Amino acid sequence: MRQLFIILVYFSFNVYCLTAQQWVPSGASMTINPTQTKVGIGTTSPKTNLHVEGNVYIPMQSSYWIGATSDAGNRLRMHHTGSGAFIDYYPSLTFRAGTSTIMTLTSDLKVGLGVSSPTEKLDINGSLKVRGVDFVLGTESGRPQGSKLRNRALVHSGVENKDELVVNFDGDFEDGVRVQGPKLGVQGYLGIATMSPTSALQINAEGDPSYIEGQNDVNKRHGIQIWGLDQALLMGVNTEKRISYLQSVDVWNWPSNLVLNQRGGCVNIGNVDVNQTAGYIFAVAGNMIAERYVCKLKANWPDYVFSANNYSLMPLKDLENYVRENKHLPEIPSEQEVQKNGIDMAEMTTLLLKKVEELTLYIIEQNKEIESLKCVVDKLKN
C-alpha cells in the first residue's frame, strides 16, 4: 500500500511538470497554464484563454468562426474561398468606436451609419457629403433609376414647421440650377424670387422690376417667342419707342405686322410709325375690311338742319363764290389738310350729312321758286 501511494505521488508530479513546461522549437514558445486555462503562443504570459503573439494563418477553404459553427446560429465567420474572401454574420454586425456605433450591418441587408438599428437600405444619422461629380440613386442602362423620392420634402423647416426643398439657398452654386429635359412639371404654385407664390406662376423681384428676358437686340427684348416654320409670335417691349407689344412676324420679313398695347393703352396694327400716331387710340397701317362698322358720336347728329324753322342757309351766290375761291365746300377740310392731318371719320360723316341736308333745303327752295314761276308762266299764257 505504501509503495502504491509513492507511485501515485511520483506520477502526479511528473504530469504537473509535463503540463507546466515550455516548448521552444526554433526560438518560439508555447505555454499551457492549466491552473488558469490560458494558452499562449509566442508568449510566456498569456493574458486571455488564447493569446497569440504574432500572425495567425488560416488556410484557404477554411473559416474562422466566432459563436456558432454553422450557418444556422448567431455567428461571425471569416472565410477565403480561394478566389475571394468574405465575412459572414448573423443577425447583425456592428463597428464601434468605444461605445459609439459607427456602422451597423443587418441580416436583412440594411446599413446604418451612426445608427444601431437601421430601418432602410441606407440609414444615416448625420450629414452626407458626396465628393464625386455625379450622385446616382441606382442605375439602369446608365441612367438613374427610380421615379420619386419617398419623403415629401428633403428639408424640414423647424421655424415655420413646413416641409420645403431649398436649392442654392446661400448662393453656393456658381452656375445656378439647371433642368435639362423635355418636361418640367410643377403641381401647385411656382414662385420665382418669392417663397410664397399665390398663383400658378408668380415672378417677383425686390428693388428691380420683374421681367422675362429672351433674345436681345439693341433696343428690343422679345420676352416670349413662339416659332413656326415661317411665322413667329413675339411678346415683349421696345425701350426705344417705349411700347409694349404682341408681334406677329414673317420670319423672312422681320418688320412687325401686329403691335398691341402701346404705352397709354393704344393699339397699332401693321408697320405703324408710332411717331405719327401719337394721341390716337387705334392705328392701322394698310387696308381694313369689315362686315359692319358702327360709330357712336358724342356730339349732336345734324338733324338740327331740319329741326330749325329758320335754319340759315348760305345764299347760293355766296356759296358759288366760296367754292370758286376755296375749291371745297364750307366746313369741309381742304385737300392739303386731309393729306397732313387725315380724316376724322366721325366728324367727316357728320359734316357730309349736314351738307346733304343743306343741299336738300336748297332743292326744296329751288323747287318752290320753280313752282311759283310755273304759275306765272301759266297766267301769262292764258
PDB file of C-alpha atoms in Angstrom, residues 18-198:
ATOM      1  CA  LEU A  18       4.926  17.861 -18.124  1.00  0.00           C
ATOM      2  CA  THR A  19       1.941  20.229 -18.413  1.00  0.00           C
ATOM      3  CA  ALA A  20       3.787  23.216 -16.969  1.00  0.00           C
ATOM      4  CA  GLN A  21       6.930  23.051 -19.058  1.00  0.00           C
ATOM      5  CA  GLN A  22       7.555  25.120 -22.203  1.00  0.00           C
ATOM      6  CA  TRP A  23       8.340  24.040 -25.746  1.00  0.00           C
ATOM      7  CA  VAL A  24      10.779  26.261 -27.608  1.00  0.00           C
ATOM      8  CA  PRO A  25      11.021  24.995 -31.211  1.00  0.00           C
ATOM      9  CA  SER A  26      13.079  27.275 -33.485  1.00  0.00           C
ATOM     10  CA  GLY A  27      13.126  30.118 -30.971  1.00  0.00           C
ATOM     11  CA  ALA A  28       9.327  30.265 -30.466  1.00  0.00           C
ATOM     12  CA  SER A  29       7.461  29.353 -27.328  1.00  0.00           C
ATOM     13  CA  MET A  30       4.122  27.823 -26.333  1.00  0.00           C
ATOM     14  CA  THR A  31       2.851  27.937 -22.787  1.00  0.00           C
ATOM     15  CA  ILE A  32      -0.035  25.932 -21.346  1.00  0.00           C
ATOM     16  CA  ASN A  33      -1.198  27.052 -17.924  1.00  0.00           C
ATOM     17  CA  PRO A  34      -3.732  24.504 -16.690  1.00  0.00           C
ATOM     18  CA  THR A  35      -4.421  26.355 -13.480  1.00  0.00           C
ATOM     19  CA  GLN A  36      -5.760  29.441 -15.305  1.00  0.00           C
ATOM     20  CA  THR A  37      -6.951  27.716 -18.530  1.00  0.00           C
ATOM     21  CA  LYS A  38      -4.863  30.037 -20.703  1.00  0.00           C
ATOM     22  CA  VAL A  39      -2.837  29.194 -23.772  1.00  0.00           C
ATOM     23  CA  GLY A  40      -0.044  31.422 -25.028  1.00  0.00           C
ATOM     24  CA  ILE A  41       1.547  31.119 -28.450  1.00  0.00           C
ATOM     25  CA  GLY A  42       4.674  33.182 -28.829  1.00  0.00           C
ATOM     26  CA  THR A  43       4.360  34.425 -25.247  1.00  0.00           C
ATOM     27  CA  THR A  44       5.040  33.017 -21.771  1.00  0.00           C
ATOM     28  CA  SER A  45       2.441  35.226 -20.120  1.00  0.00           C
ATOM     29  CA  PRO A  46      -0.915  34.687 -21.877  1.00  0.00           C
ATOM     30  CA  LYS A  47      -3.463  37.300 -20.883  1.00  0.00           C
ATOM     31  CA  THR A  48      -6.582  35.565 -22.271  1.00  0.00           C
ATOM     32  CA  ASN A  49      -7.704  31.998 -22.868  1.00  0.00           C
ATOM     33  CA  LEU A  50      -5.808  32.131 -26.174  1.00  0.00           C
ATOM     34  CA  HIS A  51      -3.022  34.682 -26.580  1.00  0.00           C
ATOM     35  CA  VAL A  52      -1.122  34.738 -29.888  1.00  0.00           C
ATOM     36  CA  GLU A  53       1.899  36.997 -30.127  1.00  0.00           C
ATOM     37  CA  GLY A  54       2.212  37.350 -33.937  1.00  0.00           C
ATOM     38  CA  ASN A  55       0.192  36.481 -37.037  1.00  0.00           C
ATOM     39  CA  VAL A  56      -2.467  33.789 -37.361  1.00  0.00           C
ATOM     40  CA  TYR A  57      -2.692  31.850 -40.626  1.00  0.00           C
ATOM     41  CA  ILE A  58      -5.896  30.135 -41.692  1.00  0.00           C
ATOM     42  CA  PRO A  59      -5.554  28.219 -44.986  1.00  0.00           C
ATOM     43  CA  MET A  60      -7.905  28.818 -47.923  1.00  0.00           C
ATOM     44  CA  GLN A  61     -11.210  26.939 -47.926  1.00  0.00           C
ATOM     45  CA  SER A  62     -11.118  27.210 -44.132  1.00  0.00           C
ATOM     46  CA  SER A  63     -13.073  29.530 -41.852  1.00  0.00           C
ATOM     47  CA  TYR A  64     -12.573  31.396 -38.627  1.00  0.00           C
ATOM     48  CA  TRP A  65     -15.743  31.131 -36.548  1.00  0.00           C
ATOM     49  CA  ILE A  66     -16.925  33.158 -33.568  1.00  0.00           C
ATOM     50  CA  GLY A  67     -20.160  31.976 -31.977  1.00  0.00           C
ATOM     51  CA  ALA A  68     -21.961  29.181 -33.783  1.00  0.00           C
ATOM     52  CA  THR A  69     -20.032  26.987 -36.205  1.00  0.00           C
ATOM     53  CA  SER A  70     -22.873  26.601 -38.690  1.00  0.00           C
ATOM     54  CA  ASP A  71     -24.989  28.893 -40.860  1.00  0.00           C
ATOM     55  CA  ALA A  72     -27.976  28.316 -38.584  1.00  0.00           C
ATOM     56  CA  GLY A  73     -26.666  30.098 -35.486  1.00  0.00           C
ATOM     57  CA  ASN A  74     -25.568  33.520 -34.278  1.00  0.00           C
ATOM     58  CA  ARG A  75     -22.109  33.876 -35.672  1.00  0.00           C
ATOM     59  CA  LEU A  76     -19.244  35.856 -37.138  1.00  0.00           C
ATOM     60  CA  ARG A  77     -17.332  33.952 -39.785  1.00  0.00           C
ATOM     61  CA  MET A  78     -14.316  34.929 -41.897  1.00  0.00           C
ATOM     62  CA  HIS A  79     -13.625  32.731 -44.891  1.00  0.00           C
ATOM     63  CA  HIS A  80     -11.489  32.645 -48.043  1.00  0.00           C
ATOM     64  CA  THR A  81     -12.742  30.599 -50.977  1.00  0.00           C
ATOM     65  CA  GLY A  82      -9.512  30.716 -52.913  1.00  0.00           C
ATOM     66  CA  SER A  83     -10.809  33.322 -55.352  1.00  0.00           C
ATOM     67  CA  GLY A  84     -12.125  35.821 -52.827  1.00  0.00           C
ATOM     68  CA  ALA A  85     -12.732  36.461 -49.158  1.00  0.00           C
ATOM     69  CA  PHE A  86     -15.929  37.294 -47.280  1.00  0.00           C
ATOM     70  CA  ILE A  87     -17.249  37.970 -43.802  1.00  0.00           C
ATOM     71  CA  ASP A  88     -20.466  36.221 -42.815  1.00  0.00           C
ATOM     72  CA  TYR A  89     -22.549  37.289 -39.820  1.00  0.00           C
ATOM     73  CA  TYR A  90     -25.928  36.818 -38.175  1.00  0.00           C
ATOM     74  CA  PRO A  91     -28.072  38.635 -37.093  1.00  0.00           C
ATOM     75  CA  SER A  92     -26.038  41.863 -37.296  1.00  0.00           C
ATOM     76  CA  LEU A  93     -22.500  43.214 -37.394  1.00  0.00           C
ATOM     77  CA  THR A  94     -21.663  46.475 -35.606  1.00  0.00           C
ATOM     78  CA  PHE A  95     -18.489  48.559 -35.794  1.00  0.00           C
ATOM     79  CA  ARG A  96     -17.895  50.783 -32.778  1.00  0.00           C
ATOM     80  CA  ALA A  97     -15.520  53.450 -31.523  1.00  0.00           C
ATOM     81  CA  GLY A  98     -15.629  52.809 -27.788  1.00  0.00           C
ATOM     82  CA  THR A  99     -19.328  52.720 -27.007  1.00  0.00           C
ATOM     83  CA  SER A 100     -20.358  54.814 -30.046  1.00  0.00           C
ATOM     84  CA  THR A 101     -21.806  52.974 -33.041  1.00  0.00           C
ATOM     85  CA  ILE A 102     -20.031  53.743 -36.313  1.00  0.00           C
ATOM     86  CA  MET A 103     -21.702  51.303 -38.698  1.00  0.00           C
ATOM     87  CA  THR A 104     -24.231  48.503 -38.411  1.00  0.00           C
ATOM     88  CA  LEU A 105     -24.914  45.756 -40.966  1.00  0.00           C
ATOM     89  CA  THR A 106     -28.073  43.670 -40.553  1.00  0.00           C
ATOM     90  CA  SER A 107     -29.091  40.295 -41.938  1.00  0.00           C
ATOM     91  CA  ASP A 108     -31.996  41.876 -43.883  1.00  0.00           C
ATOM     92  CA  LEU A 109     -29.481  43.843 -45.995  1.00  0.00           C
ATOM     93  CA  LYS A 110     -29.697  47.203 -44.229  1.00  0.00           C
ATOM     94  CA  VAL A 111     -26.759  49.506 -43.489  1.00  0.00           C
ATOM     95  CA  GLY A 112     -26.744  52.051 -40.701  1.00  0.00           C
ATOM     96  CA  LEU A 113     -24.167  54.823 -40.327  1.00  0.00           C
ATOM     97  CA  GLY A 114     -24.323  56.118 -36.777  1.00  0.00           C
ATOM     98  CA  VAL A 115     -27.485  54.004 -36.353  1.00  0.00           C
ATOM     99  CA  SER A 116     -27.609  50.744 -34.372  1.00  0.00           C
ATOM    100  CA  SER A 117     -30.959  49.580 -35.823  1.00  0.00           C
ATOM    101  CA  PRO A 118     -31.269  50.807 -39.447  1.00  0.00           C
ATOM    102  CA  THR A 119     -34.766  50.789 -40.940  1.00  0.00           C
ATOM    103  CA  GLU A 120     -33.844  51.421 -44.607  1.00  0.00           C
ATOM    104  CA  LYS A 121     -31.252  50.091 -47.036  1.00  0.00           C
ATOM    105  CA  LEU A 122     -29.064  53.050 -46.036  1.00  0.00           C
ATOM    106  CA  ASP A 123     -29.926  54.799 -42.773  1.00  0.00           C
ATOM    107  CA  ILE A 124     -27.648  57.743 -41.913  1.00  0.00           C
ATOM    108  CA  ASN A 125     -27.675  59.682 -38.646  1.00  0.00           C
ATOM    109  CA  GLY A 126     -25.872  62.888 -39.641  1.00  0.00           C
ATOM    110  CA  SER A 127     -24.760  64.727 -42.767  1.00  0.00           C
ATOM    111  CA  LEU A 128     -23.838  63.171 -46.103  1.00  0.00           C
ATOM    112  CA  LYS A 129     -21.110  64.510 -48.398  1.00  0.00           C
ATOM    113  CA  VAL A 130     -20.614  63.129 -51.919  1.00  0.00           C
ATOM    114  CA  ARG A 131     -17.248  64.148 -53.339  1.00  0.00           C
ATOM    115  CA  GLY A 132     -17.743  62.691 -56.805  1.00  0.00           C
ATOM    116  CA  VAL A 133     -19.072  64.522 -59.856  1.00  0.00           C
ATOM    117  CA  ASP A 134     -22.337  62.571 -60.019  1.00  0.00           C
ATOM    118  CA  PHE A 135     -24.745  61.386 -57.353  1.00  0.00           C
ATOM    119  CA  VAL A 136     -26.808  58.478 -58.694  1.00  0.00           C
ATOM    120  CA  LEU A 137     -29.667  56.720 -56.872  1.00  0.00           C
ATOM    121  CA  GLY A 138     -29.280  53.412 -58.688  1.00  0.00           C
ATOM    122  CA  THR A 139     -28.917  52.959 -62.446  1.00  0.00           C
ATOM    123  CA  GLU A 140     -30.424  51.070 -65.324  1.00  0.00           C
ATOM    124  CA  SER A 141     -28.738  51.248 -68.739  1.00  0.00           C
ATOM    125  CA  GLY A 142     -26.513  54.030 -67.450  1.00  0.00           C
ATOM    126  CA  ARG A 143     -29.403  56.247 -66.252  1.00  0.00           C
ATOM    127  CA  PRO A 144     -30.711  56.945 -62.744  1.00  0.00           C
ATOM    128  CA  GLN A 145     -33.444  54.500 -61.782  1.00  0.00           C
ATOM    129  CA  GLY A 146     -36.472  55.359 -59.658  1.00  0.00           C
ATOM    130  CA  SER A 147     -39.316  57.766 -60.288  1.00  0.00           C
ATOM    131  CA  LYS A 148     -39.671  59.564 -56.969  1.00  0.00           C
ATOM    132  CA  LEU A 149     -38.252  60.323 -53.552  1.00  0.00           C
ATOM    133  CA  ARG A 150     -40.205  58.759 -50.733  1.00  0.00           C
ATOM    134  CA  ASN A 151     -40.229  61.793 -48.468  1.00  0.00           C
ATOM    135  CA  ARG A 152     -42.471  64.776 -49.265  1.00  0.00           C
ATOM    136  CA  ALA A 153     -39.514  67.098 -48.783  1.00  0.00           C
ATOM    137  CA  LEU A 154     -35.780  66.881 -48.278  1.00  0.00           C
ATOM    138  CA  VAL A 155     -35.539  69.813 -45.893  1.00  0.00           C
ATOM    139  CA  HIS A 156     -37.872  70.376 -42.948  1.00  0.00           C
ATOM    140  CA  SER A 157     -38.113  73.941 -41.674  1.00  0.00           C
ATOM    141  CA  GLY A 158     -38.277  73.855 -37.910  1.00  0.00           C
ATOM    142  CA  VAL A 159     -39.042  77.579 -37.692  1.00  0.00           C
ATOM    143  CA  GLU A 160     -42.213  77.554 -39.778  1.00  0.00           C
ATOM    144  CA  ASN A 161     -42.876  73.825 -39.307  1.00  0.00           C
ATOM    145  CA  LYS A 162     -43.110  73.258 -43.051  1.00  0.00           C
ATOM    146  CA  ASP A 163     -41.636  70.756 -45.478  1.00  0.00           C
ATOM    147  CA  GLU A 164     -39.553  72.556 -48.075  1.00  0.00           C
ATOM    148  CA  LEU A 165     -37.000  71.805 -50.751  1.00  0.00           C
ATOM    149  CA  VAL A 166     -34.498  74.661 -50.877  1.00  0.00           C
ATOM    150  CA  VAL A 167     -31.961  74.722 -53.711  1.00  0.00           C
ATOM    151  CA  ASN A 168     -28.960  77.062 -53.707  1.00  0.00           C
ATOM    152  CA  PHE A 169     -30.206  78.817 -50.555  1.00  0.00           C
ATOM    153  CA  ASP A 170     -26.885  80.561 -49.837  1.00  0.00           C
ATOM    154  CA  GLY A 171     -25.933  81.054 -53.498  1.00  0.00           C
ATOM    155  CA  ASP A 172     -23.280  78.324 -53.321  1.00  0.00           C
ATOM    156  CA  PHE A 173     -23.837  77.099 -56.880  1.00  0.00           C
ATOM    157  CA  GLU A 174     -21.652  79.112 -59.228  1.00  0.00           C
ATOM    158  CA  ASP A 175     -23.790  78.459 -62.300  1.00  0.00           C
ATOM    159  CA  GLY A 176     -27.217  78.166 -60.675  1.00  0.00           C
ATOM    160  CA  VAL A 177     -29.548  75.207 -61.044  1.00  0.00           C
ATOM    161  CA  ARG A 178     -30.172  73.613 -64.425  1.00  0.00           C
ATOM    162  CA  VAL A 179     -33.088  71.449 -65.518  1.00  0.00           C
ATOM    163  CA  GLN A 180     -32.328  69.755 -68.826  1.00  0.00           C
ATOM    164  CA  GLY A 181     -35.009  67.653 -70.448  1.00  0.00           C
ATOM    165  CA  PRO A 182     -38.227  67.887 -72.428  1.00  0.00           C
ATOM    166  CA  LYS A 183     -40.508  68.451 -69.420  1.00  0.00           C
ATOM    167  CA  LEU A 184     -40.620  70.240 -66.084  1.00  0.00           C
ATOM    168  CA  GLY A 185     -43.796  69.583 -64.117  1.00  0.00           C
ATOM    169  CA  VAL A 186     -44.941  71.532 -61.070  1.00  0.00           C
ATOM    170  CA  GLN A 187     -48.158  70.524 -59.339  1.00  0.00           C
ATOM    171  CA  GLY A 188     -49.232  73.574 -57.387  1.00  0.00           C
ATOM    172  CA  TYR A 189     -47.798  77.091 -57.301  1.00  0.00           C
ATOM    173  CA  LEU A 190     -44.401  78.047 -58.744  1.00  0.00           C
ATOM    174  CA  GLY A 191     -42.652  81.124 -57.393  1.00  0.00           C
ATOM    175  CA  ILE A 192     -39.544  82.786 -58.814  1.00  0.00           C
ATOM    176  CA  ALA A 193     -37.842  85.271 -56.472  1.00  0.00           C
ATOM    177  CA  THR A 194     -40.595  84.614 -53.932  1.00  0.00           C
ATOM    178  CA  MET A 195     -41.037  81.904 -51.301  1.00  0.00           C
ATOM    179  CA  SER A 196     -44.807  82.417 -51.033  1.00  0.00           C
ATOM    180  CA  PRO A 197     -46.388  82.221 -54.520  1.00  0.00           C
ATOM    181  CA  THR A 198     -50.145  82.751 -54.660  1.00  0.00           C
TER     182      THR A 198
END
